[in-house]
mmCIF file of C-alpha atoms in Angstrom:
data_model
loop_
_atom_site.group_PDB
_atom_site.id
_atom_site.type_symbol
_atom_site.label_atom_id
_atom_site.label_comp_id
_atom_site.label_asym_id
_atom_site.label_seq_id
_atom_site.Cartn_x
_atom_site.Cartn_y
_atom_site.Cartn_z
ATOM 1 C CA UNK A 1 73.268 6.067 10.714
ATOM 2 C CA UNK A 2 70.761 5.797 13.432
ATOM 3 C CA UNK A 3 67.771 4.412 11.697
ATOM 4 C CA UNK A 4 66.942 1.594 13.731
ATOM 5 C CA UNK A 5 64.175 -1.461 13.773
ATOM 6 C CA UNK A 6 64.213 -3.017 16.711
ATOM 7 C CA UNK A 7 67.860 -3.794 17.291
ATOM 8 C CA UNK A 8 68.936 -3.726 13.079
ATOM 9 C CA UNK A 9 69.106 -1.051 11.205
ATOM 10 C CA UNK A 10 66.578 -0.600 8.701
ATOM 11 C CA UNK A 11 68.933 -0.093 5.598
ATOM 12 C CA UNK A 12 66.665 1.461 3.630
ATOM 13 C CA UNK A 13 66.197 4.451 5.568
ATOM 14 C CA UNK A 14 69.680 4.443 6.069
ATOM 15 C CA UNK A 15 70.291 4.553 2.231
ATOM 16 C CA UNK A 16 67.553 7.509 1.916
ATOM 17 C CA UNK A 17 69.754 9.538 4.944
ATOM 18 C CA UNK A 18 72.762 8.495 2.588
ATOM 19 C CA UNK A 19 70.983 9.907 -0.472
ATOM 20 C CA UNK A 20 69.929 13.429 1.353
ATOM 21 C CA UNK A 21 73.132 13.857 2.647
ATOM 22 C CA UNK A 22 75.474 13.425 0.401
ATOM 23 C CA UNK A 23 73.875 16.007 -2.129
ATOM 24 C CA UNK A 24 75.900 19.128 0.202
ATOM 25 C CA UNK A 25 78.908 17.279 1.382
ATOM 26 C CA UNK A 26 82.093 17.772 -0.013
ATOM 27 C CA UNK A 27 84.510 14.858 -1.242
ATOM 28 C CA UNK A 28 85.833 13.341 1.977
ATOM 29 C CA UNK A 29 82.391 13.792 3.560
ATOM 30 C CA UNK A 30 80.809 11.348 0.485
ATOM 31 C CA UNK A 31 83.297 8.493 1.083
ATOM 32 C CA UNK A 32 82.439 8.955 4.855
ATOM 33 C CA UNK A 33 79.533 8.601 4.168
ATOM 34 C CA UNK A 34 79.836 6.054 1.717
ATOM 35 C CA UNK A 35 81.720 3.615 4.456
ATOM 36 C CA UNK A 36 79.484 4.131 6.860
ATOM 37 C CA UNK A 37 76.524 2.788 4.411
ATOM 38 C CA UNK A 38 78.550 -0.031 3.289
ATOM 39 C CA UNK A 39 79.356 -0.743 7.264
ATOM 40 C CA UNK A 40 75.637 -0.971 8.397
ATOM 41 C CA UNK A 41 74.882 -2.942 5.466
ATOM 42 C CA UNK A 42 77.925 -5.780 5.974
ATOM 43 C CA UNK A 43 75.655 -8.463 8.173
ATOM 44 C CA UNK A 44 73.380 -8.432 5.115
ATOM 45 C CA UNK A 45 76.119 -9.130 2.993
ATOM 46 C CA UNK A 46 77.612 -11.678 5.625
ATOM 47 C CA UNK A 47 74.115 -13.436 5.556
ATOM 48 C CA UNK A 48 73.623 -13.778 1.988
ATOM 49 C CA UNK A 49 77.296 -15.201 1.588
ATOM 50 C CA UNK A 50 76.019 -17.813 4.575
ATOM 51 C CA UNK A 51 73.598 -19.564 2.434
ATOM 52 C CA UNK A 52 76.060 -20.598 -0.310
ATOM 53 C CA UNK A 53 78.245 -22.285 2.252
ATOM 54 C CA UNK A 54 79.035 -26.072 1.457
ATOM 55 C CA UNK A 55 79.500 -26.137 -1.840
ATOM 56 C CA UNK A 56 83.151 -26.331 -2.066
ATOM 57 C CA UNK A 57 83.885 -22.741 -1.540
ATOM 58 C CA UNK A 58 85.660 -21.604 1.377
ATOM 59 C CA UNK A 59 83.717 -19.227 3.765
ATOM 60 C CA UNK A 60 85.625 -16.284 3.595
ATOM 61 C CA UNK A 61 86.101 -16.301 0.176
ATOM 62 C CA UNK A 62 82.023 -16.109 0.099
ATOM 63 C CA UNK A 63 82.187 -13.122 2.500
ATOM 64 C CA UNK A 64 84.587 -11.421 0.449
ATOM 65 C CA UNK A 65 82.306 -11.686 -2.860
ATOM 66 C CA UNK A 66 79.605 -10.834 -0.942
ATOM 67 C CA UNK A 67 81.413 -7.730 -0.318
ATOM 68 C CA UNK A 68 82.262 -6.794 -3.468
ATOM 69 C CA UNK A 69 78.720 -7.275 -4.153
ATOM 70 C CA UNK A 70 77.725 -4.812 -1.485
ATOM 71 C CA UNK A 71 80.101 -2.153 -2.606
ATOM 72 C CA UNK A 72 78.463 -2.319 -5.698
ATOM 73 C CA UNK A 73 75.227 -2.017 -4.140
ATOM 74 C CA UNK A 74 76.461 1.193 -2.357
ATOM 75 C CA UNK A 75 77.779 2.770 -5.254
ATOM 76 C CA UNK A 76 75.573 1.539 -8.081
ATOM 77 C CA UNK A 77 72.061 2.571 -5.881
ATOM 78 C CA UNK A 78 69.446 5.292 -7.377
ATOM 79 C CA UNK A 79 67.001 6.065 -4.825
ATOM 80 C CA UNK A 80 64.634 6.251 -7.943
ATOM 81 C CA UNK A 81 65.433 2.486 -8.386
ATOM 82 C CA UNK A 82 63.007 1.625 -4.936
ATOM 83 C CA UNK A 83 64.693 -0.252 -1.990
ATOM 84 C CA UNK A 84 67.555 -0.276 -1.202
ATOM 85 C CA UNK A 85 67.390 -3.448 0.152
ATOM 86 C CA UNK A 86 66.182 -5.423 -2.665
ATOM 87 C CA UNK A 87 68.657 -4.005 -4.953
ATOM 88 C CA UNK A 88 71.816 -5.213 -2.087
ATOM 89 C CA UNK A 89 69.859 -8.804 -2.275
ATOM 90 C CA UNK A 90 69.959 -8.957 -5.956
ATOM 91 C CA UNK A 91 73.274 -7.748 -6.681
ATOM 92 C CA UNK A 92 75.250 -9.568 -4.342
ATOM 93 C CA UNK A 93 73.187 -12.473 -5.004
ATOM 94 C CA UNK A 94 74.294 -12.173 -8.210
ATOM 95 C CA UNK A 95 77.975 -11.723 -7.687
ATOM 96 C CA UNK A 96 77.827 -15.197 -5.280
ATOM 97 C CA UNK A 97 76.597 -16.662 -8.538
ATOM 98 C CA UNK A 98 78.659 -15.254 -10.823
ATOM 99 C CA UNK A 99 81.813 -16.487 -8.428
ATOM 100 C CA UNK A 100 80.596 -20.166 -8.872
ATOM 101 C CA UNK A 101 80.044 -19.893 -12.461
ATOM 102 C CA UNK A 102 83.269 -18.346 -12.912
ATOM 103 C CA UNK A 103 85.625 -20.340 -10.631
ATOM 104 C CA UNK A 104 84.381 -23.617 -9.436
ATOM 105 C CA UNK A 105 83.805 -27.234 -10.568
ATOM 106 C CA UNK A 106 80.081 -27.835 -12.927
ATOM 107 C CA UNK A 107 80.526 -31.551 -12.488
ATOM 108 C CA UNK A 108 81.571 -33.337 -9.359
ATOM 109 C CA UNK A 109 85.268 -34.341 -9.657
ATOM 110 C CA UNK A 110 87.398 -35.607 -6.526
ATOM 111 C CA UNK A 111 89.367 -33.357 -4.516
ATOM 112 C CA UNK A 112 92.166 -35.299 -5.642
ATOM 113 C CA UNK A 113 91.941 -34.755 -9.098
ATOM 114 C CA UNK A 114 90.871 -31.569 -8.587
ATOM 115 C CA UNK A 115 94.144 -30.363 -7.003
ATOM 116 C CA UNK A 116 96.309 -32.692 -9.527
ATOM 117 C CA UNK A 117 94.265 -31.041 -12.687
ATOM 118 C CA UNK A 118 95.411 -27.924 -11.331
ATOM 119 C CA UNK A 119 99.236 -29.104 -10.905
ATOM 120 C CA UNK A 120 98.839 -30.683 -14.487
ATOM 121 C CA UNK A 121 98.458 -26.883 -15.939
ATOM 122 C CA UNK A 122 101.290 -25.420 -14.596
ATOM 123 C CA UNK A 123 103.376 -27.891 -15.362
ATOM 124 C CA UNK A 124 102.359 -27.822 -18.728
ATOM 125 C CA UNK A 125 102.924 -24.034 -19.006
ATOM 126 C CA UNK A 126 106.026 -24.468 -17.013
ATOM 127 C CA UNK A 127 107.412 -27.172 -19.717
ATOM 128 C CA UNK A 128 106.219 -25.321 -22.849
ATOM 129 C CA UNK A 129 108.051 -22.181 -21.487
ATOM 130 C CA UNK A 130 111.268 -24.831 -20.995
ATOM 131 C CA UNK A 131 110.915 -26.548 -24.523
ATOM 132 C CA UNK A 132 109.132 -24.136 -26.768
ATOM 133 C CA UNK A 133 106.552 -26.607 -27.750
ATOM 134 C CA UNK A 134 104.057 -28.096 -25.610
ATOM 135 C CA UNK A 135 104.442 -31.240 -23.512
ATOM 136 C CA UNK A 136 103.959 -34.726 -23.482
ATOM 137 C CA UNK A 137 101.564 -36.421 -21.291
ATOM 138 C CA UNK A 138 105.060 -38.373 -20.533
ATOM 139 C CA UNK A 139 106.938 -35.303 -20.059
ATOM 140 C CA UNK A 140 104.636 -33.807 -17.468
ATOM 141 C CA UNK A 141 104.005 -37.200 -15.869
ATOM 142 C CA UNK A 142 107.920 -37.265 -15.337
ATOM 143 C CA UNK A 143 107.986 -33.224 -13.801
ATOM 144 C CA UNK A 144 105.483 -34.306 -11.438
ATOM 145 C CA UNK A 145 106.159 -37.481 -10.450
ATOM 146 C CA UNK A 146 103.007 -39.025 -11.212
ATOM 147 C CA UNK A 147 101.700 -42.016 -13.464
ATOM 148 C CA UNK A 148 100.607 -40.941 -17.151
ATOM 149 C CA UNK A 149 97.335 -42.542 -16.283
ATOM 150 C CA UNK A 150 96.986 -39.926 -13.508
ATOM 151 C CA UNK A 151 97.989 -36.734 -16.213
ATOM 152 C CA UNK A 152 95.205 -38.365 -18.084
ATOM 153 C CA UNK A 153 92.641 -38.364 -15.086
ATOM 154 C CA UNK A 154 93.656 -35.103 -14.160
ATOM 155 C CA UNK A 155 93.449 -33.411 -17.763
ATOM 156 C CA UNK A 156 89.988 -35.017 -18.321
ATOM 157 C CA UNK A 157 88.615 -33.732 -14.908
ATOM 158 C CA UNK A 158 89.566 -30.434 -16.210
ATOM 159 C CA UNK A 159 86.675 -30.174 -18.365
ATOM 160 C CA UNK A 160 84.001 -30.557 -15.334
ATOM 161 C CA UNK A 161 85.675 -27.187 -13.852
ATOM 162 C CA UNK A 162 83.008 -25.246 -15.766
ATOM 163 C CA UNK A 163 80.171 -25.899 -18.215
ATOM 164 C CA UNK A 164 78.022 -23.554 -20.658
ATOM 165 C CA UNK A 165 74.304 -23.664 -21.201
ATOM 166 C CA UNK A 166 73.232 -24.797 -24.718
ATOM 167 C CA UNK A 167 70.395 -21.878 -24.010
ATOM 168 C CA UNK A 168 72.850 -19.471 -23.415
ATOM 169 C CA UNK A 169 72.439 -16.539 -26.065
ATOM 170 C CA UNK A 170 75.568 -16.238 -28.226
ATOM 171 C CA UNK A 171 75.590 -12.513 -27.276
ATOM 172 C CA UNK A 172 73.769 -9.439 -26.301
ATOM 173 C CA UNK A 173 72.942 -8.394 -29.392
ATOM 174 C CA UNK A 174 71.716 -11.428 -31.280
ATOM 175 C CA UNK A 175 68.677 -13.797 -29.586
ATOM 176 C CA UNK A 176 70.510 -16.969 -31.313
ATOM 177 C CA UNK A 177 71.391 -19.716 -28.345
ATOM 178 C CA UNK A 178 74.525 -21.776 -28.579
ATOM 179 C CA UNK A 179 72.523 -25.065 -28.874
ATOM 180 C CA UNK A 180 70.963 -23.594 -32.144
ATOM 181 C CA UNK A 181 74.683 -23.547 -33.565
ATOM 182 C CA UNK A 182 74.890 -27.329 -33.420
ATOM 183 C CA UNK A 183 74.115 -29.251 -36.547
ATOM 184 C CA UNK A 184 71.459 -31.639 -36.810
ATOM 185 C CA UNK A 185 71.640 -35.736 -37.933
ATOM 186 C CA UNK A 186 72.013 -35.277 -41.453
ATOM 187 C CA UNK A 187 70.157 -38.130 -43.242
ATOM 188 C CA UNK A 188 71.899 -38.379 -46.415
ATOM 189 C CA UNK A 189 75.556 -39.083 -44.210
ATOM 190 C CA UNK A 190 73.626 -41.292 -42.284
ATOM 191 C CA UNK A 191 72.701 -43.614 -45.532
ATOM 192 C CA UNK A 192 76.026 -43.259 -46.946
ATOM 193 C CA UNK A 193 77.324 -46.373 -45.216
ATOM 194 C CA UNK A 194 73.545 -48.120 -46.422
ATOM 195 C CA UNK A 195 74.397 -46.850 -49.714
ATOM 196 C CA UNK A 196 78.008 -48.227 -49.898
ATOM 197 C CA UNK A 197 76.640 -51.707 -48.517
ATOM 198 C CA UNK A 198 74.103 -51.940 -51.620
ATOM 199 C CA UNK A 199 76.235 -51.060 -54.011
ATOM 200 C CA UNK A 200 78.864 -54.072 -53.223
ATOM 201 C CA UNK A 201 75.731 -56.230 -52.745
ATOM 202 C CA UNK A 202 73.813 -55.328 -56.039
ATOM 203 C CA UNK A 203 76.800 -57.166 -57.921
ATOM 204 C CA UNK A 204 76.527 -60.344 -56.525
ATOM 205 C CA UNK A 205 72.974 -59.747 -57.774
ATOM 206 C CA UNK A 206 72.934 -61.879 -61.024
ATOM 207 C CA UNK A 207 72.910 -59.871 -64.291
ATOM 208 C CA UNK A 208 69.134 -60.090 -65.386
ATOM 209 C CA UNK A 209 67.869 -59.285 -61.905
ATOM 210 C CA UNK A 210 70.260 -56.577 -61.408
ATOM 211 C CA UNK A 211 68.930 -55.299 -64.672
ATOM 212 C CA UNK A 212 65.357 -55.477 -63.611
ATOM 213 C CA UNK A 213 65.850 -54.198 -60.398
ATOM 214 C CA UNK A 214 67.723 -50.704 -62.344
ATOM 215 C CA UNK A 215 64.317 -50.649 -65.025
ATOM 216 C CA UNK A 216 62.028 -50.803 -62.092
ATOM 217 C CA UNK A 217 63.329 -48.632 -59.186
ATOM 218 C CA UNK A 218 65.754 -45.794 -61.445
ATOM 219 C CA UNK A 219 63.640 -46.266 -64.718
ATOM 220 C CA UNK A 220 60.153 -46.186 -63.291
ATOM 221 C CA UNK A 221 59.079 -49.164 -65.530
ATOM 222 C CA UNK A 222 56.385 -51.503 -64.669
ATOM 223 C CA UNK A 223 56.432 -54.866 -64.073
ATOM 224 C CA UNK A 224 54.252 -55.479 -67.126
ATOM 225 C CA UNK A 225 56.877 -53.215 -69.131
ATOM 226 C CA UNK A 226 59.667 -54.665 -67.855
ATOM 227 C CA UNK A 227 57.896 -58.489 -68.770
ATOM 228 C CA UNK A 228 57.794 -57.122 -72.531
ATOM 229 C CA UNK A 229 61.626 -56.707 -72.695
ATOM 230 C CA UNK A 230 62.831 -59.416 -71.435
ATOM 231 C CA UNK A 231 59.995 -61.787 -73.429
ATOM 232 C CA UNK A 232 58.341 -63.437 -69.775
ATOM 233 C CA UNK A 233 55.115 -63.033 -67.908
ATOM 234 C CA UNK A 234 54.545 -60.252 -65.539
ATOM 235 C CA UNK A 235 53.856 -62.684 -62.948
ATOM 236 C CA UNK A 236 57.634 -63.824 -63.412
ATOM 237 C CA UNK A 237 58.678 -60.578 -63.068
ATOM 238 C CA UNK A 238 56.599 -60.016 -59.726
ATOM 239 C CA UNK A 239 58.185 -62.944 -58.335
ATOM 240 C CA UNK A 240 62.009 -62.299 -59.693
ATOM 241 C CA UNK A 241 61.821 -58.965 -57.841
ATOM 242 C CA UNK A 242 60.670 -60.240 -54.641
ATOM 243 C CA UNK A 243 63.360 -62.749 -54.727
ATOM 244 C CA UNK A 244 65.677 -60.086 -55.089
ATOM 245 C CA UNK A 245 64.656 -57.513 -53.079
ATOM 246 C CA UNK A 246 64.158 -60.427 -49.902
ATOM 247 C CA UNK A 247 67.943 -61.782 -50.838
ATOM 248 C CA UNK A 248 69.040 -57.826 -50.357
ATOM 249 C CA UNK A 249 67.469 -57.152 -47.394
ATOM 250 C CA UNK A 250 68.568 -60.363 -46.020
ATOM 251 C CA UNK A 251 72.248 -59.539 -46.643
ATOM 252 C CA UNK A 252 72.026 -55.985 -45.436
ATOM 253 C CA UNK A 253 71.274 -56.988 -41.792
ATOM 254 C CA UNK A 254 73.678 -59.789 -41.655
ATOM 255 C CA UNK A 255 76.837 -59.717 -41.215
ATOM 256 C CA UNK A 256 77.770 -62.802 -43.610
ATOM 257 C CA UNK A 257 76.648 -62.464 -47.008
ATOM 258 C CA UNK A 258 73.670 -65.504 -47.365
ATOM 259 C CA UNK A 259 73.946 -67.711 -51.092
ATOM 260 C CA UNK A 260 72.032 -66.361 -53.889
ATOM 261 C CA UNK A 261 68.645 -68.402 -53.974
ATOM 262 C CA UNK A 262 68.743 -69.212 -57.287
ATOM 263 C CA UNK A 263 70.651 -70.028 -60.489
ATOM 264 C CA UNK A 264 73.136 -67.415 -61.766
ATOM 265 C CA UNK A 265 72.283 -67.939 -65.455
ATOM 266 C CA UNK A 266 74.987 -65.208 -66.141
ATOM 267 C CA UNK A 267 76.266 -65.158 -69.977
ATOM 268 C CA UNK A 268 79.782 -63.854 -68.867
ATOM 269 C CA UNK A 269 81.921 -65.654 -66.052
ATOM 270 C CA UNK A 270 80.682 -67.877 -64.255
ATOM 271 C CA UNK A 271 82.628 -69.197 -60.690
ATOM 272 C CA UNK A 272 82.807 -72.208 -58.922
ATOM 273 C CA UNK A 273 84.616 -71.987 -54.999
ATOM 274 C CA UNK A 274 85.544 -75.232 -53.355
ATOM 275 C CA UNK A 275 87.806 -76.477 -50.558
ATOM 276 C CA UNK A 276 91.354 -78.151 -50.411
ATOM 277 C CA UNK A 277 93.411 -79.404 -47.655
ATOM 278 C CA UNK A 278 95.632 -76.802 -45.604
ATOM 279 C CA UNK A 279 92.889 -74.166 -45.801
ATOM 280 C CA UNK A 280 93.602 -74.210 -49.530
ATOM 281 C CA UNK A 281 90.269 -72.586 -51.669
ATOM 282 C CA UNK A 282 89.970 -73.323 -54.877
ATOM 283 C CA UNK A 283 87.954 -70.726 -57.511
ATOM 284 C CA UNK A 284 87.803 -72.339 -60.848
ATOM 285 C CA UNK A 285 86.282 -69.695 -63.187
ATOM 286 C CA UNK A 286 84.472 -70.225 -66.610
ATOM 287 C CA UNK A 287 83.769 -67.676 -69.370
ATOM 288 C CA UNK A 288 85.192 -64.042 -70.284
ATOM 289 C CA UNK A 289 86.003 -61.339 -67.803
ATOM 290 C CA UNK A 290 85.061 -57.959 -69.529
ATOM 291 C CA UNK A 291 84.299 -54.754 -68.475
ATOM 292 C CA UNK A 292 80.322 -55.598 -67.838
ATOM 293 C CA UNK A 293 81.654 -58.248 -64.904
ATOM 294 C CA UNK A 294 85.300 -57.529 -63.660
ATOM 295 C CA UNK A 295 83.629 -55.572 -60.549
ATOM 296 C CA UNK A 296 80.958 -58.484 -59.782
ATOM 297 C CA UNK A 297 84.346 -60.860 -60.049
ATOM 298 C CA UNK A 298 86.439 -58.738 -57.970
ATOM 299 C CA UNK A 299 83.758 -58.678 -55.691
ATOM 300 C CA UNK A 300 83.336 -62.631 -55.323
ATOM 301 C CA UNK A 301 86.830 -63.264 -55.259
ATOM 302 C CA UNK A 302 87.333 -60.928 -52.438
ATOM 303 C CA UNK A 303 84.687 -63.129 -50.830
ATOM 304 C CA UNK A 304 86.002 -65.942 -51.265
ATOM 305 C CA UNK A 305 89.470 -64.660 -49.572
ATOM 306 C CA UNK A 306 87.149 -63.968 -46.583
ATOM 307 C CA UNK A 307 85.354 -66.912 -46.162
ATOM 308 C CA UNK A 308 86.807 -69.600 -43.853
ATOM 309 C CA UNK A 309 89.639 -67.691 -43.883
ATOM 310 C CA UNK A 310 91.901 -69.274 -45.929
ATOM 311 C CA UNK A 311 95.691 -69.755 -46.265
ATOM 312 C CA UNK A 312 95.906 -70.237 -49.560
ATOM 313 C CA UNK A 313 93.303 -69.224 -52.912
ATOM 314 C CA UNK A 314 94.546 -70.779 -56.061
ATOM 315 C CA UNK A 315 92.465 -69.304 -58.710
ATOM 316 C CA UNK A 316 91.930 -71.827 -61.469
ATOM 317 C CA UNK A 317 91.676 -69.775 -65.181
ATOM 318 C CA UNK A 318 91.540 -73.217 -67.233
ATOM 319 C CA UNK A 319 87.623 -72.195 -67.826
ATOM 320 C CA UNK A 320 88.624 -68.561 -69.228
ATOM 321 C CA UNK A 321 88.310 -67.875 -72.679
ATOM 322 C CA UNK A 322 88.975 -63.986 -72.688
ATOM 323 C CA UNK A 323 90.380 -61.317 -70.417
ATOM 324 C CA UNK A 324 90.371 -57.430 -71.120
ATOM 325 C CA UNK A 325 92.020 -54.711 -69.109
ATOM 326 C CA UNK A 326 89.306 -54.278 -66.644
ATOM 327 C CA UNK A 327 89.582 -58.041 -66.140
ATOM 328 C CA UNK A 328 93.388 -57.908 -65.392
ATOM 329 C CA UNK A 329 92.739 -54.378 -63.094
ATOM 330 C CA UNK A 330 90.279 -56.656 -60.991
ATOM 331 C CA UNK A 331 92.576 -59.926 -60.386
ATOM 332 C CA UNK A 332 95.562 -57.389 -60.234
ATOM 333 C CA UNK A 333 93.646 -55.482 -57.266
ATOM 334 C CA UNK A 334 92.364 -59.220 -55.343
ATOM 335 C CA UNK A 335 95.971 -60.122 -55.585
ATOM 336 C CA UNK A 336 97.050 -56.535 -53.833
ATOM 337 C CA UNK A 337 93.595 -57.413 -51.102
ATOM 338 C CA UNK A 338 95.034 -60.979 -50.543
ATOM 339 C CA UNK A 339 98.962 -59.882 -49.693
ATOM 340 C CA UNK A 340 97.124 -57.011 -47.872
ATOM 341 C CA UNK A 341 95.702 -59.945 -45.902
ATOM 342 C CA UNK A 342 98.720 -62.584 -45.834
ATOM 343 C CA UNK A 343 96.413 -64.840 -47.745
ATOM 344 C CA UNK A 344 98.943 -66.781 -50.620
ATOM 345 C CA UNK A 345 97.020 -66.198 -53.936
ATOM 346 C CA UNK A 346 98.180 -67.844 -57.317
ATOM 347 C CA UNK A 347 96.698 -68.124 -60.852
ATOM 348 C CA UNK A 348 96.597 -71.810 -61.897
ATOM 349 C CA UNK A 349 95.319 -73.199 -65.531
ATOM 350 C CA UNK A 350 96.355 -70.341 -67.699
ATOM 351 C CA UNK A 351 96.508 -70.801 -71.370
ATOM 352 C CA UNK A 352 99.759 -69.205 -73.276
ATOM 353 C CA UNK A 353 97.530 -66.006 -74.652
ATOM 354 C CA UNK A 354 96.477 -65.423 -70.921
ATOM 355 C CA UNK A 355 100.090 -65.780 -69.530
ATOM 356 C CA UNK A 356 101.422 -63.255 -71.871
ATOM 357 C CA UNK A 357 98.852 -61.071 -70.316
ATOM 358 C CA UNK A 358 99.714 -62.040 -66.597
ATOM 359 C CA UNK A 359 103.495 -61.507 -66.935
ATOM 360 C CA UNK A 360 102.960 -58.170 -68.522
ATOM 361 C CA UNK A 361 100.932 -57.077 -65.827
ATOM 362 C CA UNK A 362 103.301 -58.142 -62.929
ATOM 363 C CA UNK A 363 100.950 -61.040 -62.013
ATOM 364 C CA UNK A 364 104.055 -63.917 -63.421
ATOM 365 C CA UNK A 365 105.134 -64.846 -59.836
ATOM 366 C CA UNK A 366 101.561 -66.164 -59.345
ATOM 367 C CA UNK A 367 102.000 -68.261 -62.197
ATOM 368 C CA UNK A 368 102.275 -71.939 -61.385
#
């Protein structure tokens, strides 16, 4: 190699002597020839590694990859290709990259943790190999000495050691990127909550609203056809909507349910809450519990064992003139809620026919 600029070599001409030569020689000549190449080309390779110094990697571990890098160079190079020069840059520029990518940290984590992280796996291989099942956090926190909190440090730095591009292509083949596997905000999940919220607060909704609200926003009716069923004004309509609609929106950004602002004027059961000494509530309820309002009751009565948070809810029955079995599922499942919640729950005012009902169902040690 005597191709000289000035006092380097000028590798490409090297690489061209390398190329001529090497077509007549015999095996031991090429590798001669071969190490002599990759020996006038080493202070590029020692220069290259020098600019990726201080980023955590020790320096002759740089020189080393850019080594490999170079021996690539040497034995990867096609005169046809162009410079040989530009081709050494790129490659082992490459392999320098491909080191950090491969075996250092993507997100700054201390040395400490670093080194512990490291410790952390083999003790977790070691144990697993011991107990045939993998570790605690205990169990390894024990081998090494350490505090769990520091196996927890240590396992969660872990995941800095390397990252992945969301533009990344999934593979050679196909032009999809990883990000484009991720699933976007679906907005029917994100209403379900909305959805569940509505549906509790549409029966505290009195009966005739709740029914005009269903013939106007899932029946399509107009206000003026909805006036001509229930015998009143459109205007009335108009303004029983906008009550209702206002009340719901109300309750669905606060977190305590407001009063209804109006008169019930329900047919069915109607309820009355007020309070006793000892955070004692009292629900006094009037009228039959059917199938068309054991939700809506279950619903207030659950309420009403939220409110003020009582001790005590003695449900007064004296008003109640008929119960069915939807009736008895909904005070059987408040009476599961309030135990549930250590709230003391008790039927008061029931009439013989209703406490044959009660003791069948389980509901006798309620009974006063």
């Amino acid at each position: 190699m005597s191709a000289l600029v000035g006092e380097e070599l000028d590798l490409d001409l090297c690489a061209e002597e390398y190329t001529r030569a090497r077509l007549d020689a015999g095996p031991a000549e090429r590798e001669r020839l071969r190490e002599d190449l990759i020996r006038a080309a080493m202070p590029l390779a020692g220069r290259l590694a020098s600019r990726y110094r201080g980023r955590g990697e020790p320096a002759e571990d740089l020189e080393q990859v850019a080594r490999i890098g170079l021996v690539k160079t040497v034995d990867r190079y096609d005169s046809d290709r162009g410079s040989f020069t530009a081709f050494a840059v790129v490659t082992i520029r490459g392999e320098l990259r491909r080191h950090f990518r491969d075996h250092t940290w993507s997100v700054h984590v201390p040395r400490r943790l670093q080194d512990l992280g490291l410790e952390v796996k083999r003790a977790a291989d070691a144990l697993t190999a011991r107990f045939s099942r993998p570790p605690t956090q205990a169990e390894i926190a024990d081998f090494l000495g350490v505090e769990e909190s520091d196996v927890r440090a240590a396992r969660t730095s872990l995941a800095g050691y390397s990252s992945e591009s969301l533009n990344r292509r999934i593979s050679d083949t196909d032009d999809t990127e990883i990000g484009d596997l991720f699933g976007a905000l679906d907005p029917e999940m994100a209403a379900v909550d909305d959805r569940a919220t509505l549906a509790d607060l549409l029966l505290r909704v009195p009966r005739r609203d709740r029914r005009m609200l269903a013939l106007r926003f899932w029946g399509n009716l107009s206000q003026a056809e909805i006036a001509e069923q229930f015998g009143i004004s459109q205007m009335q309509v108009s303004r029983l909507l906008s009550r209702a609609l206002t009340w719901l929106r109300t309750a669905m950004l606060t977190d305590v349910v407001p009063p209804w602002p109006g008169e019930t004027d329900e047919p069915g059961v109607r309820m009355v809450v007020t309070s006793a000494p000892g955070r004692t509530r009292i629900a006094r309820l009037h009228g039959e519990i059917d199938r068309d309002n054991a939700s809506e009751l279950r619903v207030r009565l659950m309420a009403a064992l939220s409110t003020g948070r009582p001790s005590r809810l003695d449900v007064d029955l004296s008003g109640v003139s008929l119960l069915d079995a939807a009736g008895m599922r909904a005070l059987m499942a408040v009476r599961e809620i309030a135990a549930a919640r250590g709230v003391g729950l008790r039927y008061t005012g029931v009439s013989a026919y209703l406490e044959q009902l009660i003791r069948a169902t389980g509901l006798g040690v309620l009974l006063s």
